[in-house]
Tab-separated table of C-alpha atoms in Angstrom:
chain	number	residue	atom	x	y	z
L	238	UNK	CA	0.065	-0.003	-0.027
L	239	UNK	CA	1.311	3.414	-0.907
L	240	UNK	CA	2.081	5.616	2.106
L	241	UNK	CA	0.133	8.748	2.255
L	242	UNK	CA	2.075	12.077	2.421
L	243	UNK	CA	1.824	14.014	5.625
L	244	UNK	CA	-0.550	16.940	5.332
L	245	UNK	CA	1.178	20.332	6.095
L	246	UNK	CA	-0.096	23.876	6.684
L	247	UNK	CA	1.240	24.728	3.226
L	248	UNK	CA	-1.132	22.127	1.692
L	249	UNK	CA	-4.092	23.660	3.508
L	250	UNK	CA	-3.141	27.158	2.563
L	251	UNK	CA	-2.930	26.243	-1.098
L	252	UNK	CA	-6.317	24.429	-1.061
L	253	UNK	CA	-7.976	27.168	0.928
L	254	UNK	CA	-6.540	30.066	-1.107
L	255	UNK	CA	-4.872	31.714	1.928
L	256	UNK	CA	-1.333	32.254	3.135
L	257	UNK	CA	0.430	29.695	5.341
L	258	UNK	CA	0.648	32.341	7.997
L	259	UNK	CA	-3.154	32.636	8.029
L	260	UNK	CA	-3.499	28.927	8.382
L	261	UNK	CA	-1.073	28.861	11.280
L	262	UNK	CA	-3.058	31.672	13.086
L	263	UNK	CA	-6.292	29.884	12.646
L	264	UNK	CA	-5.127	26.396	13.644
L	265	UNK	CA	-3.460	27.899	16.660
L	266	UNK	CA	-6.628	29.705	17.584
L	267	UNK	CA	-4.925	33.040	17.573
L	268	UNK	CA	-7.463	35.773	18.663
L	269	UNK	CA	-5.060	38.813	18.468
L	270	UNK	CA	-5.426	39.054	14.703
L	271	UNK	CA	-8.808	39.925	13.152
L	272	UNK	CA	-9.785	37.289	10.606
L	273	UNK	CA	-13.299	36.820	9.218
L	274	UNK	CA	-15.450	33.883	10.303
L	275	UNK	CA	-15.694	32.846	6.665
L	276	UNK	CA	-11.963	32.612	6.446
L	277	UNK	CA	-11.689	30.666	9.700
L	278	UNK	CA	-14.439	28.208	8.577
L	279	UNK	CA	-12.901	27.720	5.189
L	280	UNK	CA	-9.404	26.852	6.598
L	281	UNK	CA	-10.871	24.562	9.301
L	282	UNK	CA	-13.104	22.770	6.770
L	283	UNK	CA	-10.111	22.396	4.363
L	284	UNK	CA	-7.959	20.993	7.084
L	285	UNK	CA	-10.671	18.471	8.016
L	286	UNK	CA	-11.162	17.397	4.466
L	287	UNK	CA	-7.495	16.875	3.884
L	288	UNK	CA	-7.103	14.870	7.111
L	289	UNK	CA	-5.021	17.274	9.089
L	290	UNK	CA	-4.706	15.824	12.549
L	291	UNK	CA	-4.061	18.822	14.791
L	292	UNK	CA	-7.347	20.783	14.481
L	293	UNK	CA	-7.925	22.497	17.720
L	294	UNK	CA	-11.247	22.632	19.533
L	295	UNK	CA	-12.783	26.045	20.120
L	296	UNK	CA	-11.248	27.627	23.284
L	297	UNK	CA	-12.694	30.029	25.785
L	298	UNK	CA	-9.968	32.190	27.165
L	299	UNK	CA	-11.916	33.768	30.046
L	300	UNK	CA	-11.606	31.664	33.109
L	301	UNK	CA	-9.754	28.890	31.259
L	302	UNK	CA	-7.594	26.444	33.110
L	303	UNK	CA	-3.876	26.654	32.585
L	304	UNK	CA	-0.680	24.747	32.935
L	305	UNK	CA	2.461	26.773	33.675
L	306	UNK	CA	6.068	26.041	32.734
L	307	UNK	CA	8.469	27.713	35.125
L	308	UNK	CA	11.893	27.639	33.445
L	309	UNK	CA	15.210	28.850	34.690
L	310	UNK	CA	16.237	30.483	31.444
L	311	UNK	CA	14.864	30.708	27.897
L	312	UNK	CA	17.244	29.510	25.155
L	313	UNK	CA	17.263	31.460	21.812
L	314	UNK	CA	17.681	28.275	19.925
L	315	UNK	CA	18.288	25.009	21.635
L	316	UNK	CA	16.740	21.569	21.108
L	317	UNK	CA	14.788	22.100	24.375
L	318	UNK	CA	12.607	24.663	22.374
L	319	UNK	CA	10.945	21.437	20.937
L	320	UNK	CA	9.823	20.465	24.433
L	321	UNK	CA	8.089	23.813	24.845
L	322	UNK	CA	6.395	23.597	21.426
L	323	UNK	CA	5.018	20.146	22.051
L	324	UNK	CA	3.901	21.068	25.558
L	325	UNK	CA	2.003	23.992	24.002
L	326	UNK	CA	0.330	21.623	21.484
L	327	UNK	CA	-0.558	19.020	24.173
L	328	UNK	CA	-2.106	21.724	26.325
L	329	UNK	CA	-4.278	22.905	23.269
L	330	UNK	CA	-5.417	19.320	22.672
L	331	UNK	CA	-6.566	19.138	26.242
L	332	UNK	CA	-8.364	22.536	26.038
L	333	UNK	CA	-5.804	24.105	28.486
L	334	UNK	CA	-3.728	27.274	28.174
L	335	UNK	CA	0.060	26.979	28.446
L	336	UNK	CA	1.933	29.846	30.053
L	337	UNK	CA	5.682	30.022	30.299
L	338	UNK	CA	7.614	32.005	32.937
L	339	UNK	CA	11.371	32.619	32.947
L	340	UNK	CA	12.612	32.948	36.527
L	341	UNK	CA	16.306	33.179	35.619
L	342	UNK	CA	17.398	30.773	38.307
L	343	UNK	CA	16.003	33.133	40.968
L	344	UNK	CA	14.245	30.770	43.388
L	345	UNK	CA	12.462	33.633	45.170
L	346	UNK	CA	10.948	34.729	41.886
L	347	UNK	CA	9.911	31.237	40.996
L	348	UNK	CA	8.107	30.962	44.348
L	349	UNK	CA	6.390	34.258	43.878
L	350	UNK	CA	5.142	32.963	40.449
L	351	UNK	CA	3.886	29.784	42.041
L	352	UNK	CA	1.940	31.702	44.671
L	353	UNK	CA	0.323	33.835	41.884
L	354	UNK	CA	-0.541	30.646	40.077
L	355	UNK	CA	-2.352	29.327	43.092
L	356	UNK	CA	-4.846	32.232	42.884
L	357	UNK	CA	-5.844	31.274	39.295
L	358	UNK	CA	-7.319	28.118	37.655
L	359	UNK	CA	-3.958	26.389	37.282
L	360	UNK	CA	-4.101	22.534	36.600
L	361	UNK	CA	-0.422	22.062	37.388
L	362	UNK	CA	3.128	23.317	37.061
L	363	UNK	CA	6.147	22.035	35.028
L	364	UNK	CA	9.460	22.959	36.607
L	365	UNK	CA	11.926	22.942	33.711
L	366	UNK	CA	15.466	23.777	32.489
L	367	UNK	CA	16.958	23.765	28.990
L	368	UNK	CA	20.020	22.005	30.450
L	369	UNK	CA	19.628	18.537	31.980
L	370	UNK	CA	20.719	19.033	35.539
L	371	UNK	CA	20.165	18.295	39.225
L	372	UNK	CA	18.302	20.866	41.337
L	373	UNK	CA	17.750	21.288	45.041
L	374	UNK	CA	14.043	20.450	45.047
L	375	UNK	CA	13.821	21.160	48.765
L	376	UNK	CA	13.450	24.825	47.886
L	377	UNK	CA	10.188	23.982	46.086
L	378	UNK	CA	8.871	21.095	48.202
L	379	UNK	CA	5.730	21.908	50.149
L	380	UNK	CA	5.571	25.391	48.392
L	381	UNK	CA	2.287	24.578	46.658
L	382	UNK	CA	-0.707	22.203	46.711
L	383	UNK	CA	-0.674	22.333	42.880
L	384	UNK	CA	0.565	19.167	41.028
L	385	UNK	CA	4.166	19.718	39.978
L	386	UNK	CA	6.420	17.714	37.680
L	387	UNK	CA	10.090	18.063	36.653
L	388	UNK	CA	11.143	18.387	33.014
L	389	UNK	CA	14.848	18.039	32.254
L	390	UNK	CA	15.746	18.509	35.928
L	391	UNK	CA	15.765	16.093	38.871
L	392	UNK	CA	16.629	15.686	42.537
L	393	UNK	CA	17.409	12.004	43.550
L	394	UNK	CA	16.521	12.908	47.135
L	395	UNK	CA	12.892	13.176	46.049
L	396	UNK	CA	12.013	9.770	44.481
L	397	UNK	CA	8.310	10.561	44.803
L	398	UNK	CA	8.619	13.533	42.465
L	399	UNK	CA	7.572	12.756	38.812
L	400	UNK	CA	10.463	13.478	36.359
L	401	UNK	CA	10.773	13.469	32.601
L	402	UNK	CA	14.426	13.288	31.389
L	403	UNK	CA	16.535	12.444	28.331
L	404	UNK	CA	18.761	9.356	28.726
L	405	UNK	CA	22.269	10.865	27.995
L	406	UNK	CA	23.973	7.485	28.870
L	407	UNK	CA	21.839	5.540	26.292
L	408	UNK	CA	22.327	8.205	23.682
L	409	UNK	CA	26.096	8.336	23.982
L	410	UNK	CA	26.071	4.535	23.925
L	411	UNK	CA	24.234	4.595	20.566
L	412	UNK	CA	26.723	7.109	18.987
L	413	UNK	CA	29.769	5.221	20.085
L	414	UNK	CA	28.412	1.878	19.067
L	415	UNK	CA	27.663	3.260	15.661
L	416	UNK	CA	31.238	4.531	15.297
L	417	UNK	CA	32.552	1.161	16.359
L	418	UNK	CA	30.236	-0.565	13.801
L	419	UNK	CA	31.717	1.641	11.192
L	420	UNK	CA	35.172	0.221	11.926
L	421	UNK	CA	36.469	2.893	14.411
L	422	UNK	CA	38.739	1.576	17.163
L	423	UNK	CA	40.406	4.736	18.521
L	424	UNK	CA	37.481	6.983	19.323
L	425	UNK	CA	38.186	10.442	20.822
L	426	UNK	CA	35.468	12.052	22.957
L	427	UNK	CA	35.325	15.765	23.427
L	428	UNK	CA	33.310	16.553	26.487
L	429	UNK	CA	31.375	19.611	27.706
L	430	UNK	CA	31.579	21.150	31.109
L	431	UNK	CA	32.866	18.837	33.795
L	432	UNK	CA	30.342	20.113	36.320
L	433	UNK	CA	27.379	18.895	34.396
L	434	UNK	CA	25.925	15.443	35.190
L	435	UNK	CA	24.904	15.132	31.519
L	436	UNK	CA	28.584	15.332	30.467
L	437	UNK	CA	29.418	12.397	32.845
L	438	UNK	CA	26.375	10.378	31.674
L	439	UNK	CA	27.562	10.777	28.051
L	440	UNK	CA	31.121	9.851	29.056
L	441	UNK	CA	29.755	6.763	30.871
L	442	UNK	CA	27.828	5.733	27.729
L	443	UNK	CA	30.959	6.188	25.657
L	444	UNK	CA	32.937	4.074	28.060
L	445	UNK	CA	30.261	1.282	28.223
L	446	UNK	CA	30.274	1.012	24.351
L	447	UNK	CA	34.043	0.615	24.269
L	448	UNK	CA	33.931	-1.959	27.105
L	449	UNK	CA	31.166	-4.010	25.326
L	450	UNK	CA	33.267	-4.100	22.103
L	451	UNK	CA	36.438	-5.185	23.989
L	452	UNK	CA	38.177	-1.867	23.220
L	453	UNK	CA	40.509	-0.538	26.010
L	454	UNK	CA	39.611	2.864	27.453
L	455	UNK	CA	42.378	5.428	26.670
L	456	UNK	CA	42.042	8.444	29.052
L	457	UNK	CA	44.234	10.500	26.675
L	458	UNK	CA	41.434	10.398	24.078
L	459	UNK	CA	38.948	12.170	26.350
L	460	UNK	CA	39.191	15.982	26.589
L	461	UNK	CA	37.047	18.243	28.772
L	462	UNK	CA	35.941	21.666	27.425
L	463	UNK	CA	33.295	24.249	28.332
L	464	UNK	CA	31.377	23.880	25.055
L	465	UNK	CA	33.222	26.787	23.336
L	466	UNK	CA	34.232	26.384	19.675
L	467	UNK	CA	37.775	27.588	20.228
L	468	UNK	CA	38.242	24.917	22.975
L	469	UNK	CA	36.800	22.196	20.730
L	470	UNK	CA	39.152	23.504	18.037
L	471	UNK	CA	42.138	23.200	20.411
L	472	UNK	CA	41.012	19.792	21.672
L	473	UNK	CA	40.809	18.437	18.084
L	474	UNK	CA	44.367	19.501	17.395
L	475	UNK	CA	45.456	17.924	20.712
L	476	UNK	CA	44.070	14.460	19.893
L	477	UNK	CA	45.172	14.525	16.339
L	478	UNK	CA	48.745	15.266	17.236
L	479	UNK	CA	49.021	12.173	19.470
L	480	UNK	CA	51.482	9.575	18.274
L	481	UNK	CA	48.508	7.292	17.457
L	482	UNK	CA	45.738	9.357	15.822
L	483	UNK	CA	42.060	8.612	16.594
L	484	UNK	CA	40.021	7.248	13.717
L	485	UNK	CA	36.748	8.859	15.075
L	486	UNK	CA	35.798	11.882	17.193
L	487	UNK	CA	32.511	12.080	19.153
L	488	UNK	CA	31.654	15.603	20.158
L	489	UNK	CA	29.258	16.244	23.058
L	490	UNK	CA	27.182	18.679	21.009
L	491	UNK	CA	26.573	19.492	17.346
L	492	UNK	CA	27.643	23.120	18.080
L	493	UNK	CA	31.047	21.854	19.238
L	494	UNK	CA	31.566	20.012	15.948
L	495	UNK	CA	32.026	23.356	14.170
L	496	UNK	CA	35.295	23.796	15.923
L	497	UNK	CA	36.194	20.232	15.247
L	498	UNK	CA	35.374	20.485	11.535
L	499	UNK	CA	37.493	23.675	11.288
L	500	UNK	CA	40.480	22.126	12.894
L	501	UNK	CA	40.340	19.002	10.706
L	502	UNK	CA	40.065	21.159	7.552
L	503	UNK	CA	43.146	23.181	8.605
L	504	UNK	CA	45.030	19.863	9.108
L	505	UNK	CA	43.783	18.727	5.703
L	506	UNK	CA	42.089	15.718	7.289
L	507	UNK	CA	39.000	14.739	5.377
L	508	UNK	CA	35.611	13.699	6.921
L	509	UNK	CA	34.676	10.893	6.658
L	510	UNK	CA	37.515	9.497	4.421
L	511	UNK	CA	40.270	10.030	7.005
L	512	UNK	CA	38.210	10.297	10.168
L	513	UNK	CA	34.617	9.899	11.330
L	514	UNK	CA	32.904	12.644	13.292
L	515	UNK	CA	29.667	12.407	15.311
L	516	UNK	CA	27.851	15.085	17.315
L	517	UNK	CA	24.997	15.077	19.806
L	518	UNK	CA	21.566	16.663	20.078
L	519	UNK	CA	20.772	16.885	16.402
L	520	UNK	CA	20.507	20.625	16.057
L	521	UNK	CA	19.599	22.179	12.719
L	522	UNK	CA	23.278	22.762	11.785
L	523	UNK	CA	23.676	18.949	11.582
L	524	UNK	CA	21.829	18.960	8.238
L	525	UNK	CA	23.786	21.952	7.008
L	526	UNK	CA	27.320	20.978	7.618
L	527	UNK	CA	29.486	19.470	4.852
L	528	UNK	CA	29.402	16.501	5.128
L	529	UNK	CA	26.119	16.304	6.983
L	530	UNK	CA	26.631	15.316	10.617
L	531	UNK	CA	25.665	12.173	12.276
L	532	UNK	CA	23.948	12.969	15.572
L	533	UNK	CA	21.459	11.728	18.124
L	534	UNK	CA	18.214	13.538	18.730
L	535	UNK	CA	17.323	14.524	22.291
L	536	UNK	CA	13.702	13.425	22.844
L	537	UNK	CA	12.504	16.781	24.099
L	538	UNK	CA	9.544	16.745	21.685
L	539	UNK	CA	8.078	13.601	23.367
L	540	UNK	CA	9.112	14.610	26.881
L	541	UNK	CA	7.456	17.989	26.806
L	542	UNK	CA	4.241	16.370	25.455
L	543	UNK	CA	4.344	13.716	28.176
L	544	UNK	CA	4.892	16.175	31.036
L	545	UNK	CA	1.806	18.197	30.051
L	546	UNK	CA	-0.277	15.103	29.320
L	547	UNK	CA	0.552	13.673	32.881
L	548	UNK	CA	-0.788	16.844	34.462
L	549	UNK	CA	-3.864	17.023	32.193
L	550	UNK	CA	-4.849	13.446	33.020
L	551	UNK	CA	-4.580	14.060	36.762
L	552	UNK	CA	-2.207	11.085	37.348
L	553	UNK	CA	-1.815	10.184	41.021
L	554	UNK	CA	1.005	7.715	40.639
L	555	UNK	CA	4.656	8.874	40.551
L	556	UNK	CA	6.167	8.622	37.073
L	557	UNK	CA	9.846	8.514	36.272
L	558	UNK	CA	10.659	8.665	32.478
L	559	UNK	CA	14.173	8.552	31.120
L	560	UNK	CA	14.004	8.345	27.341
L	561	UNK	CA	16.605	7.712	24.705
L	562	UNK	CA	16.662	9.643	21.461
L	563	UNK	CA	17.034	8.510	17.884
L	564	UNK	CA	20.413	8.217	16.074
L	565	UNK	CA	20.387	10.126	12.800
L	566	UNK	CA	23.095	8.689	10.660
L	567	UNK	CA	24.596	10.994	7.961
L	568	UNK	CA	27.548	11.329	5.740
L	569	UNK	CA	30.144	12.297	8.492
L	570	UNK	CA	30.289	8.668	9.748
L	571	UNK	CA	29.820	6.727	6.416
L	572	UNK	CA	32.861	6.114	4.358
């Protein structure tokens, strides 16, 4: 059976005779822009006829229940944005508003936000961070009677608190195994900040893949950086000037691979002919590099949706989700 193509907003716009921006406004129930009832009906009817799956139900803003995400900083572009996008969509599907508050890591401000939320029809709170990290949840414990879940943050001292996390260990294991399957035996690993638990989880996954393949761990092939491109550039030179060169490099983020690619080009080392390179988190640049970069997706899309779904369904049991992403194999690791 022939697989049907996914219906997009551009398809709906073409059929309805309106712009894609108009379709986006209508399907996201935007009320700030004046659009005629006839245009709204035509777009929604077209979307239904074409089988578009994300048609929202009519929403009443006044007195509507909400779910709040309280985040310690807002990234300009980061894979975590996908979690916010899916959380918003899941809230709409459940006829709930999603509000986002940036508390800038100021706990007092976060607590004031929570106290204000208690005065409104708030169904629950998602305490989140764009960086996977541990927090001191005791600062938030007993601060509210509203349901509260943790997204991309955790505190192991509170096992009864529901958490939704990416599995950095499993993701790094996937990347390193792939490099081994491609014939690599001396795999360098350029880490991020040493203080981040996520960096150590990725290192542990890297080590486990080597151990499973019977490849001895060489501490000289692991270099710690602070995510800066110039440090990645320097780290690449460092490992490539060892007596026995690596045949693959695993960078802890796609952003870091820019420095790695630059250093290899300066040394006239070709990717993937002379060395394999893999990244982490599957940012947009992975598809734009030459060659395209093999990377592993962080499952923020699903985790953001699940956190909101958990609150909307009023779950009473504690949930701990640690989810692996999907390895995206591209030209940088295929000879």
